mmCIF file of C-alpha atoms in Angstrom:
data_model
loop_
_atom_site.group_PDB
_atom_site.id
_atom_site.type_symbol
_atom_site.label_atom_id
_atom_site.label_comp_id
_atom_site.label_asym_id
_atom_site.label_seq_id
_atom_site.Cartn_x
_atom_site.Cartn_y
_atom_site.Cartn_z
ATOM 1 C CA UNK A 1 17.557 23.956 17.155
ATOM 2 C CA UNK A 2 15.897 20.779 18.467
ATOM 3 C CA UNK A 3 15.847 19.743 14.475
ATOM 4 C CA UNK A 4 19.174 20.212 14.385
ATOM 5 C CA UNK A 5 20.576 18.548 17.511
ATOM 6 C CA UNK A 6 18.604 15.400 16.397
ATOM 7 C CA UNK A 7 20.041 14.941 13.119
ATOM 8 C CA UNK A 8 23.881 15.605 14.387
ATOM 9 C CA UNK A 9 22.936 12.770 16.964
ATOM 10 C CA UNK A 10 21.902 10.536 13.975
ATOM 11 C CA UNK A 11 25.239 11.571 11.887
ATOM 12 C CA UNK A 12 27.513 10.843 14.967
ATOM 13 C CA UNK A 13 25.649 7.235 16.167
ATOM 14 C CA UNK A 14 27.413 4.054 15.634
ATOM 15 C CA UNK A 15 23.973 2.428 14.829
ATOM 16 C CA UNK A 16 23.276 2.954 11.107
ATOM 17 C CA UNK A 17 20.047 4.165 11.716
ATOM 18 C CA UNK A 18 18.932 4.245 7.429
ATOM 19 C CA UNK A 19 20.371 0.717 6.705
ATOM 20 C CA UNK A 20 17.815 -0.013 9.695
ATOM 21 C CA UNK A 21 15.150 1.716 8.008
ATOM 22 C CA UNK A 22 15.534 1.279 4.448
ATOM 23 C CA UNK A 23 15.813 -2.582 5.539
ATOM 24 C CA UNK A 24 12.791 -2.472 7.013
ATOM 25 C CA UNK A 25 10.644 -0.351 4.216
ATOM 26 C CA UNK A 26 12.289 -2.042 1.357
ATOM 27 C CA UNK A 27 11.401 -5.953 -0.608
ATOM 28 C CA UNK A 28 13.523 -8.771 0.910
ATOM 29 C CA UNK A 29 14.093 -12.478 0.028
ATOM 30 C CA UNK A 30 13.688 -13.500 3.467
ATOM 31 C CA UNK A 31 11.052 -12.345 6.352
ATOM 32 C CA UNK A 32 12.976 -11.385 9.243
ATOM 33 C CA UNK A 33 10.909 -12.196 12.484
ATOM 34 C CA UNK A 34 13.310 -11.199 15.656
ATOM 35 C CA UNK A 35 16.931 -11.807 16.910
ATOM 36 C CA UNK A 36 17.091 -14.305 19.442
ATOM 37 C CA UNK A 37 20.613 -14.858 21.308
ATOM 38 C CA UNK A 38 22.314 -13.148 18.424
ATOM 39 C CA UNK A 39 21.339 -15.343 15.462
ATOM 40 C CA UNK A 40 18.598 -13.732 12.736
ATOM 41 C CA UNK A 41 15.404 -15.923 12.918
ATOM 42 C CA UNK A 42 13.689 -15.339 9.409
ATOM 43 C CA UNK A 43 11.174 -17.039 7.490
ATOM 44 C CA UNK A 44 13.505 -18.139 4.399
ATOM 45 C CA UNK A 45 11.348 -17.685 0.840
ATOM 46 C CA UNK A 46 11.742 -19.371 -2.431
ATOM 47 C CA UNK A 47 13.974 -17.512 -4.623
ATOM 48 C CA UNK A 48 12.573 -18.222 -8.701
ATOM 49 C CA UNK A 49 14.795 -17.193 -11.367
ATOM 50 C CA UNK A 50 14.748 -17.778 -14.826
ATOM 51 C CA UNK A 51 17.574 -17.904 -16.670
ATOM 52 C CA UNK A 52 19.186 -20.826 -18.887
ATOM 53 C CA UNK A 53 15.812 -22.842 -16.778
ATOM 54 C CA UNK A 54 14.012 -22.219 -14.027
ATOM 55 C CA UNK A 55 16.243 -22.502 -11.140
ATOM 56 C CA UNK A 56 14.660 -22.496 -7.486
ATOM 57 C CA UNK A 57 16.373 -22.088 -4.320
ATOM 58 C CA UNK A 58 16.374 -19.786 -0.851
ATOM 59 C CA UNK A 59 19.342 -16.752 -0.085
ATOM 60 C CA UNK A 60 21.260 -18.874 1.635
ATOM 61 C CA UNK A 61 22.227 -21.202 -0.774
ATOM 62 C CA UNK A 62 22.144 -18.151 -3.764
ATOM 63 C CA UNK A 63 25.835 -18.876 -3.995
ATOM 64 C CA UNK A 64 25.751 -21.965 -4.975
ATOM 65 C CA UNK A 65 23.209 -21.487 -7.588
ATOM 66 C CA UNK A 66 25.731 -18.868 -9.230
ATOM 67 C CA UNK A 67 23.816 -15.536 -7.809
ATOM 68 C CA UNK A 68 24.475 -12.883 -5.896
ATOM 69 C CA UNK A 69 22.587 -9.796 -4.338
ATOM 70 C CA UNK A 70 22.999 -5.982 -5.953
ATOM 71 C CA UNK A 71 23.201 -2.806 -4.073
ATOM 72 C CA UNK A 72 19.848 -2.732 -4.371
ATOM 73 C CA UNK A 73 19.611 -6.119 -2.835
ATOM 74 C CA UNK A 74 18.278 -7.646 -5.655
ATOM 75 C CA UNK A 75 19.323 -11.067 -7.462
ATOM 76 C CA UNK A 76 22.182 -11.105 -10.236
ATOM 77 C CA UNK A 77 24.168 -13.796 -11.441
ATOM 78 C CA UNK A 78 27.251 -13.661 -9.728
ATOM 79 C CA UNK A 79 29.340 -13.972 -13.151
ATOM 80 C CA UNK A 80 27.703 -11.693 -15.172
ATOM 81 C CA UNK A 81 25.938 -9.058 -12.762
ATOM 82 C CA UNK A 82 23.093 -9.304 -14.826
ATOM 83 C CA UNK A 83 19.840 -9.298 -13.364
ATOM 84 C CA UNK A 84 17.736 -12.495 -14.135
ATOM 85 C CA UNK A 85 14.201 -13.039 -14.804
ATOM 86 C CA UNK A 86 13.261 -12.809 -10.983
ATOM 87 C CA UNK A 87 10.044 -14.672 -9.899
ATOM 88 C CA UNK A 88 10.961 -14.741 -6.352
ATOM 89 C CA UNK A 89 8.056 -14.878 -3.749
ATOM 90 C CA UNK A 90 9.655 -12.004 -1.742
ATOM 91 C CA UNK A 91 8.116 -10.404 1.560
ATOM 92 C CA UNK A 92 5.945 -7.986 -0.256
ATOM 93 C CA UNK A 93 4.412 -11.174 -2.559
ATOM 94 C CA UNK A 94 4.076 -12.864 0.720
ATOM 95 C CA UNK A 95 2.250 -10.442 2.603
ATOM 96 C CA UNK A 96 -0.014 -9.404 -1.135
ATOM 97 C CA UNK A 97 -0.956 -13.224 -0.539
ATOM 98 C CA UNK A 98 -1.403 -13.401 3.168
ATOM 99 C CA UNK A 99 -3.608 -10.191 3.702
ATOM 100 C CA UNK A 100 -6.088 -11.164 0.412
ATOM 101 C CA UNK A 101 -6.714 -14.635 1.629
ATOM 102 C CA UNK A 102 -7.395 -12.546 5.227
ATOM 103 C CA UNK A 103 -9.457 -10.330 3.693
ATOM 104 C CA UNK A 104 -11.540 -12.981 1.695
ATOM 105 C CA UNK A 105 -11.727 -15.304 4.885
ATOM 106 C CA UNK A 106 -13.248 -11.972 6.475
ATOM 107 C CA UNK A 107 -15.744 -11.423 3.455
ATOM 108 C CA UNK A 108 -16.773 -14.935 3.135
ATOM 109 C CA UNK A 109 -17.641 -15.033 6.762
ATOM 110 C CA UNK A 110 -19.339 -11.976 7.024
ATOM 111 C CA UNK A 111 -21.231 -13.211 3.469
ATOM 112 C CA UNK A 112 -22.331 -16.068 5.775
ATOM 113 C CA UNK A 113 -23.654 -14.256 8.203
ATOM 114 C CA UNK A 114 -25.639 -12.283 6.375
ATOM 115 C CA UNK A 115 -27.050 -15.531 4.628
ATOM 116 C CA UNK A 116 -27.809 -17.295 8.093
ATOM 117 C CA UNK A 117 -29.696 -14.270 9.463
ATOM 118 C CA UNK A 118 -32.679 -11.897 8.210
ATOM 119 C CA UNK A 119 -31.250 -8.161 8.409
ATOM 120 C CA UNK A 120 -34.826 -7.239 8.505
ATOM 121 C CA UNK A 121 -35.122 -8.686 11.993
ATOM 122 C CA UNK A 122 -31.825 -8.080 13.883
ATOM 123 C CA UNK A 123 -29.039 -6.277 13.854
ATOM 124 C CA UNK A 124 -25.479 -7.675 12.666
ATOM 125 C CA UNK A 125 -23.000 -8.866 15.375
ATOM 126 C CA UNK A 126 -19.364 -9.810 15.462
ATOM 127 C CA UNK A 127 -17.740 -9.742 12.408
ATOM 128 C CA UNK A 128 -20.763 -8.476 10.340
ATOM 129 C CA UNK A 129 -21.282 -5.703 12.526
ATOM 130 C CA UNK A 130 -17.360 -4.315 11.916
ATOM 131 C CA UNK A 131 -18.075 -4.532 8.149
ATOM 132 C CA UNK A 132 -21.732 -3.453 7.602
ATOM 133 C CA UNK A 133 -20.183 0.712 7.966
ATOM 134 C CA UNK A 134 -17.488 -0.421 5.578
ATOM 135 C CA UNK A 135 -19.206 -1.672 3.269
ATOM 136 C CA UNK A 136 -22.217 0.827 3.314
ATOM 137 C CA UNK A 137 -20.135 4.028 3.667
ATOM 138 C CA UNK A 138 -18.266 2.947 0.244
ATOM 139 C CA UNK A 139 -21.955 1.952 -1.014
ATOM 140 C CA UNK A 140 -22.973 5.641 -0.423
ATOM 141 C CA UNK A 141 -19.868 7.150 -1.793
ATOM 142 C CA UNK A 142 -20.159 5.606 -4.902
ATOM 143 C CA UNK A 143 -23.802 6.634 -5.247
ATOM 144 C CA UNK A 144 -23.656 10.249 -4.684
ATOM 145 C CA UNK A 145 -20.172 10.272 -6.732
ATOM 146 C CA UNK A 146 -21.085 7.867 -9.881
ATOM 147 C CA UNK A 147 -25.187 8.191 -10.026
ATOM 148 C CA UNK A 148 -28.098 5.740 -11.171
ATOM 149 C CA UNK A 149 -24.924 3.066 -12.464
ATOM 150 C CA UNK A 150 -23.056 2.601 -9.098
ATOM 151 C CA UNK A 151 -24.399 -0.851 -8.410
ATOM 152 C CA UNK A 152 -21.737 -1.703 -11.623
ATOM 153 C CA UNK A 153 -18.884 -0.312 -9.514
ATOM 154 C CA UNK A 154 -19.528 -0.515 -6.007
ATOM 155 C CA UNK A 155 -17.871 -4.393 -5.672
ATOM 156 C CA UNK A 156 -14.702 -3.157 -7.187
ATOM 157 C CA UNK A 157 -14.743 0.187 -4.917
ATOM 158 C CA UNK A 158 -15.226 -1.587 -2.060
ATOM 159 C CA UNK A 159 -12.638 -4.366 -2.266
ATOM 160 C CA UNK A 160 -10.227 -1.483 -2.974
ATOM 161 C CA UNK A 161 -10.813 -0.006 -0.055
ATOM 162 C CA UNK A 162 -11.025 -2.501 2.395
ATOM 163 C CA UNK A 163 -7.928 -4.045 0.535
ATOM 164 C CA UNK A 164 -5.862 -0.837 0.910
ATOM 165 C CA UNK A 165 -7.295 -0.703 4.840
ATOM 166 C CA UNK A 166 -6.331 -4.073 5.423
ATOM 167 C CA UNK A 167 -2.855 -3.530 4.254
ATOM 168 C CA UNK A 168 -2.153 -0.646 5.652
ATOM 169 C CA UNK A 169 -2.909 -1.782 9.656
ATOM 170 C CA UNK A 170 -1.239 -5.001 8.680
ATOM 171 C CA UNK A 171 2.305 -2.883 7.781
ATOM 172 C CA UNK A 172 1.726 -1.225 11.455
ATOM 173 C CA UNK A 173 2.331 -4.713 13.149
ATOM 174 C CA UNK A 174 5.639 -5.162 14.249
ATOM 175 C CA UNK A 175 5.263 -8.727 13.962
ATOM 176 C CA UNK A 176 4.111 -11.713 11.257
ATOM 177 C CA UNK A 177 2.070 -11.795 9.305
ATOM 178 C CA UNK A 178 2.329 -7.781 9.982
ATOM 179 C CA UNK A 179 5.638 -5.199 9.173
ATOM 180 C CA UNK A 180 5.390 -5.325 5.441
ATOM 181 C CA UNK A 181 5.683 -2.074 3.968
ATOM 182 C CA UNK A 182 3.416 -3.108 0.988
ATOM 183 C CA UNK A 183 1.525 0.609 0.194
ATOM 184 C CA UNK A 184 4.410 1.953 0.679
ATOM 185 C CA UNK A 185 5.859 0.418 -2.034
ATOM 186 C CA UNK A 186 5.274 2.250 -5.313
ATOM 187 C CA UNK A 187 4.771 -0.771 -7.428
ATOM 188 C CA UNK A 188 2.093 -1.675 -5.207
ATOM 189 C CA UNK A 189 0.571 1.795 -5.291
ATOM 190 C CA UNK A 190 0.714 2.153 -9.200
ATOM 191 C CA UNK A 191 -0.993 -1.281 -9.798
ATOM 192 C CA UNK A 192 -4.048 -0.079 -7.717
ATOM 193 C CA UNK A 193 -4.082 3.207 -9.328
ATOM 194 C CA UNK A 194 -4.064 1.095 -12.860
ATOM 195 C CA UNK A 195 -6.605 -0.636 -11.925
ATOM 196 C CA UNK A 196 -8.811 2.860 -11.185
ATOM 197 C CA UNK A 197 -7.320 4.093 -14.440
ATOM 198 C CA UNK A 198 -8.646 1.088 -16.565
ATOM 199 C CA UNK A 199 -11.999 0.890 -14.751
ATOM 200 C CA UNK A 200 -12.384 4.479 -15.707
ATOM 201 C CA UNK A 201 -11.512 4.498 -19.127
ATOM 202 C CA UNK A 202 -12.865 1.498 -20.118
ATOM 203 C CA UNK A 203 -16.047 2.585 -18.795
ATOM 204 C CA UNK A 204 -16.694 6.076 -20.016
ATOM 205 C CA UNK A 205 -19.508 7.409 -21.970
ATOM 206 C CA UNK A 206 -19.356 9.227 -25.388
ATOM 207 C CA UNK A 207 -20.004 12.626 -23.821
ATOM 208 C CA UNK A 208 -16.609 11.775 -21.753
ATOM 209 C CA UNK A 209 -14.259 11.396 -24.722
ATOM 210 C CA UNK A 210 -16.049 13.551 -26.752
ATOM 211 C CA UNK A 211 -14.654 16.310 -23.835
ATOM 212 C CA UNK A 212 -11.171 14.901 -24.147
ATOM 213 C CA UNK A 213 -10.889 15.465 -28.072
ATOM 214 C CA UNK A 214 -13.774 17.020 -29.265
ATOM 215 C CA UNK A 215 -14.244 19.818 -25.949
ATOM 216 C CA UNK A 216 -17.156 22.699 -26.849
ATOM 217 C CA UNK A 217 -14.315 25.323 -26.522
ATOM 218 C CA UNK A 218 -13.307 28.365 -28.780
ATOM 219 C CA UNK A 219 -11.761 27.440 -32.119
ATOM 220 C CA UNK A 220 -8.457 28.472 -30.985
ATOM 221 C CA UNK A 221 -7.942 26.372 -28.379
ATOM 222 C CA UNK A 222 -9.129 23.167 -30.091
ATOM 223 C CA UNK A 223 -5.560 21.780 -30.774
ATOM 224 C CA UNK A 224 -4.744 22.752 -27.509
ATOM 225 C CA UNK A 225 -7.599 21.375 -25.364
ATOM 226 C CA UNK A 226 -7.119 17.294 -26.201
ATOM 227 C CA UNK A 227 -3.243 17.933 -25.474
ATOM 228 C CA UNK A 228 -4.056 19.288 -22.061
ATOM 229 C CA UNK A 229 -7.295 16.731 -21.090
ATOM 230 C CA UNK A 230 -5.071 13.577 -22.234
ATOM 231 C CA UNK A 231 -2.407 14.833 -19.731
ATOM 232 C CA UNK A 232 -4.781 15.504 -17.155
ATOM 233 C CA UNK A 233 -6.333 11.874 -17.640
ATOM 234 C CA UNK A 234 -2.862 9.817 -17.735
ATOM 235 C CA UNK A 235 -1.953 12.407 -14.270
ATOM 236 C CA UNK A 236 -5.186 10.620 -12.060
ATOM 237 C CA UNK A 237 -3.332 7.364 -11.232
ATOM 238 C CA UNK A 238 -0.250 9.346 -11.118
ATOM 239 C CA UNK A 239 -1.522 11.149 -8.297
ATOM 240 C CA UNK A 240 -3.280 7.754 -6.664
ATOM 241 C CA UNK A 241 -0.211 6.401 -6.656
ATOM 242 C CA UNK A 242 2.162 9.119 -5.247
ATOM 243 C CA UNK A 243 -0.497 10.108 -2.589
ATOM 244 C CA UNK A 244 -0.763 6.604 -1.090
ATOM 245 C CA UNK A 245 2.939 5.870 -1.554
ATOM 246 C CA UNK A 246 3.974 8.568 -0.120
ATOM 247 C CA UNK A 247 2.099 9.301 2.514
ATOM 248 C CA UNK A 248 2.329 5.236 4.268
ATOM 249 C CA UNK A 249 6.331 5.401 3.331
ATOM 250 C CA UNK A 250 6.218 8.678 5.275
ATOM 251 C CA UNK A 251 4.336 7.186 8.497
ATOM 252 C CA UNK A 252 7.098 3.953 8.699
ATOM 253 C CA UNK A 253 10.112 6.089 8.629
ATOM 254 C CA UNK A 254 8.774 8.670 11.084
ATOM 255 C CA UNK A 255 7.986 5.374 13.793
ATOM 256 C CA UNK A 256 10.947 3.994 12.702
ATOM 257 C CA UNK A 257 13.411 6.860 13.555
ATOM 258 C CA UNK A 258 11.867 7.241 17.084
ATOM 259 C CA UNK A 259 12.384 3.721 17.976
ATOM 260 C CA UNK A 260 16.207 3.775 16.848
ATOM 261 C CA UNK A 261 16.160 7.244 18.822
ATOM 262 C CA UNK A 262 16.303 4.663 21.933
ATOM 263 C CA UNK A 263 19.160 3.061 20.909
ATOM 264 C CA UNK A 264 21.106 6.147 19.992
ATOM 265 C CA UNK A 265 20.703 7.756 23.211
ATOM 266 C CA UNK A 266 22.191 4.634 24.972
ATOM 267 C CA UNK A 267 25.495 5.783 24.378
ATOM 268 C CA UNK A 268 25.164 9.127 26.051
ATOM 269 C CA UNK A 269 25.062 8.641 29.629
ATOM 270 C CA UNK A 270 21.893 7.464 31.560
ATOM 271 C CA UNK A 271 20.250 11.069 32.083
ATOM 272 C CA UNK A 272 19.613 11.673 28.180
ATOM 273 C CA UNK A 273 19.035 8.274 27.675
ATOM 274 C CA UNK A 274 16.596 7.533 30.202
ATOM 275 C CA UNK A 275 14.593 11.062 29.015
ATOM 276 C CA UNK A 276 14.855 10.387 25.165
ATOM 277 C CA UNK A 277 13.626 7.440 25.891
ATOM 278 C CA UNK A 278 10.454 8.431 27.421
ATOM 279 C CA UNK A 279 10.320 11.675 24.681
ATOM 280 C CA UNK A 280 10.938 8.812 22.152
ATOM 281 C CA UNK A 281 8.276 6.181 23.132
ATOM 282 C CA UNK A 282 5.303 8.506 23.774
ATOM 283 C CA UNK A 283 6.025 9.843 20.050
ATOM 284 C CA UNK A 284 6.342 6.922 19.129
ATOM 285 C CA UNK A 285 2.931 5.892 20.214
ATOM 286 C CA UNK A 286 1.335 9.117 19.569
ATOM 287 C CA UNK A 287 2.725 8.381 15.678
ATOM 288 C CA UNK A 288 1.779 4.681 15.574
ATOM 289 C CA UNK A 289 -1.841 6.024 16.433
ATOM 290 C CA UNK A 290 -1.591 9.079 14.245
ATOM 291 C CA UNK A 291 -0.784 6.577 11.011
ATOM 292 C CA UNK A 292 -3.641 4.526 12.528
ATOM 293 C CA UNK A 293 -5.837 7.118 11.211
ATOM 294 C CA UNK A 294 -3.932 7.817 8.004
ATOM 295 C CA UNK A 295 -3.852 4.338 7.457
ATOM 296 C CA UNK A 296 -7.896 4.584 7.139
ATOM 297 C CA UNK A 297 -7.609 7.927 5.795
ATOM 298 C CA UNK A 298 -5.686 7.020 3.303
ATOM 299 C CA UNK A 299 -7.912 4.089 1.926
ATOM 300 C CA UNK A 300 -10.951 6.234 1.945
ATOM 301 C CA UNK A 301 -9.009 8.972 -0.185
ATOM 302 C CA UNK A 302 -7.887 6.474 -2.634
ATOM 303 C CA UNK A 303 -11.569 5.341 -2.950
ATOM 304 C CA UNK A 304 -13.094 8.384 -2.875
ATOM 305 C CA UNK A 305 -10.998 9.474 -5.707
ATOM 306 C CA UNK A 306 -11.176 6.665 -7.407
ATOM 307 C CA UNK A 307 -15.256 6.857 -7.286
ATOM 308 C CA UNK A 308 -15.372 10.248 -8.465
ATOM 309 C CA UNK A 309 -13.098 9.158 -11.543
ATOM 310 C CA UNK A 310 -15.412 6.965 -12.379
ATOM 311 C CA UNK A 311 -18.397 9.608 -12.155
ATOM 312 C CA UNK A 312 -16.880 11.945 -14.432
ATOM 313 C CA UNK A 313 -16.261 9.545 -16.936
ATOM 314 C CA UNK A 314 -19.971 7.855 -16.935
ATOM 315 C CA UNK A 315 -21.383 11.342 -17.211
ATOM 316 C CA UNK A 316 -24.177 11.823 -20.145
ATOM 317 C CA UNK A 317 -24.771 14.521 -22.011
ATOM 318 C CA UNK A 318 -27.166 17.245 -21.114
#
């Protein structure tokens, strides 16, 4: 009943509460900071298209440059509606550069304390101290999950995680550099789950694909077999990607919907408005600290999945 009292208030608001979402979970050409005394204030970003030349310019002067934004809010020329070679440093590029050059500024400096100071005679501080668990609870995953090798694949486990981890909080900010929706974007996702998908098969031992096409299995079902194990190799970064997609996608509309909740209520006299309001910003906190943890849940799933990939696939033949 509550369900369904919600949703008619979302049908019957003015406020177009999934242009207001999908605005804020989708890939822009601008980064919109606030509204200040009516008038957007957004960081504008260099549109690149290629198409008869490179041709450089921001969305506000698109028009004049002959192109023109989809439905999908992507760039066309304006003549043709054909989409162009698009280069553009969008929001999502942005933020891909802004949180790895965080996250190296943050290894670098913890690298330096570590070189400064003999672990054998005190403990780490600051910085160091926040990134010595990290570092050694992806160190131990990938040596009870990969074996004697792990040392080979520990760097790349752990700069996925801390990469997703990183990301994720940084999408929780409702302010710059923070509010990108970056693993929840499904290009994002898939490129990470390549990446696991590569380092795996690249990497695996004889006795690995000899179980793929060759499996110890009755004679019957050796067509079958190498049909089924292929399938069930190119579904792993399916599921990587889906899982993390889905479930950070999930967490932005859910805070998303209470905060326009606010807004709706406004309309319906002070008594409903004033107590959705209240119902509306303790969920609201209670979610923003609830994706808090599947932010970091989420990064250690990826990782742990990704380390047990790799296991299976350097496993030797007994």
């Amino acid at each position: 009943m509550i369900l369904t009292f919600l949703i008619s208030l979302l049908l019957a608001a003015d406020i177009h509460v999934g242009e207001i979402i999908f605005e804020h979970i989708g890939d822009e050409y601008e980064w919109h900071i606030t509204q200040w005394k009516g008038k957007d204030i957004a960081i504008p970003l260099p549109c690149i298209v290629i198409e008869d030349g490179v041709h450089v310019f921001t969305l506000h002067h698109a028009r004049e440059n002959g192109y023109s934004l989809n439905e999908d809010g992507k760039l066309v020329n304006a003549a043709t509606g054909k989409r162009p070679l698009d280069l553009s440093i969008t929001k999502n590029v942005l933020s891909i550069m802004l949180s790895s050059l965080l996250l190296l500024v943050v290894v670098l400096l913890t690298a330096r304390w570590y070189r400064r100071h003999d672990v054998l005679k005190e403990s780490p501080t600051g910085l160091a101290a926040l990134m010595e668990p990290l570092v050694m609870m992806v160190h131990e995953m990938a040596r009870e999950n990969i074996g004697p090798d792990y040392r080979k694949f520990s760097p790349y486990l752990c700069m996925a995680f801390l990469w997703i981890l990183f990301n994720n909080f940084l999408g929780i900010l409702p302010f710059f550099p923070g509010g990108a929706n970056l693993t929840g974007n499904i290009a994002v996702t898939l490129v990470l789950a390549l990446f696991t998908f590569f380092t795996v098969n690249l990497n695996g031992t004889k006795h690995y694909y000899k179980e793929i096409f060759a499996p110890d299995v009755p004679g019957f079902l050796k067509p079958i077999m190498p049909l089924i194990e292929v399938f069930s190799a190119l579904m792993k970064p399916v599921s990587l990607t889906i899982r993390l997609f889905a479930n950070m996608l999930a967490g932005h509309i859910m805070i998303l919907s209470m905060v326009c909740m606010i807004f709706i209520m406004a309309k319906y006299g002070p008594a409903l408005f004033g107590g959705m309001t209240l119902v509306s910003v303790l969920l609201g906190a209670f979610l923003d600290a609830l994706e808090c943890l599947v932010a970091f849940i989420q990064a250690y799933v990826f990782t742990m999945l990704s380390s047990i990939y790799i296991g299976l696939a350097r496993q030797k033949e007994e």
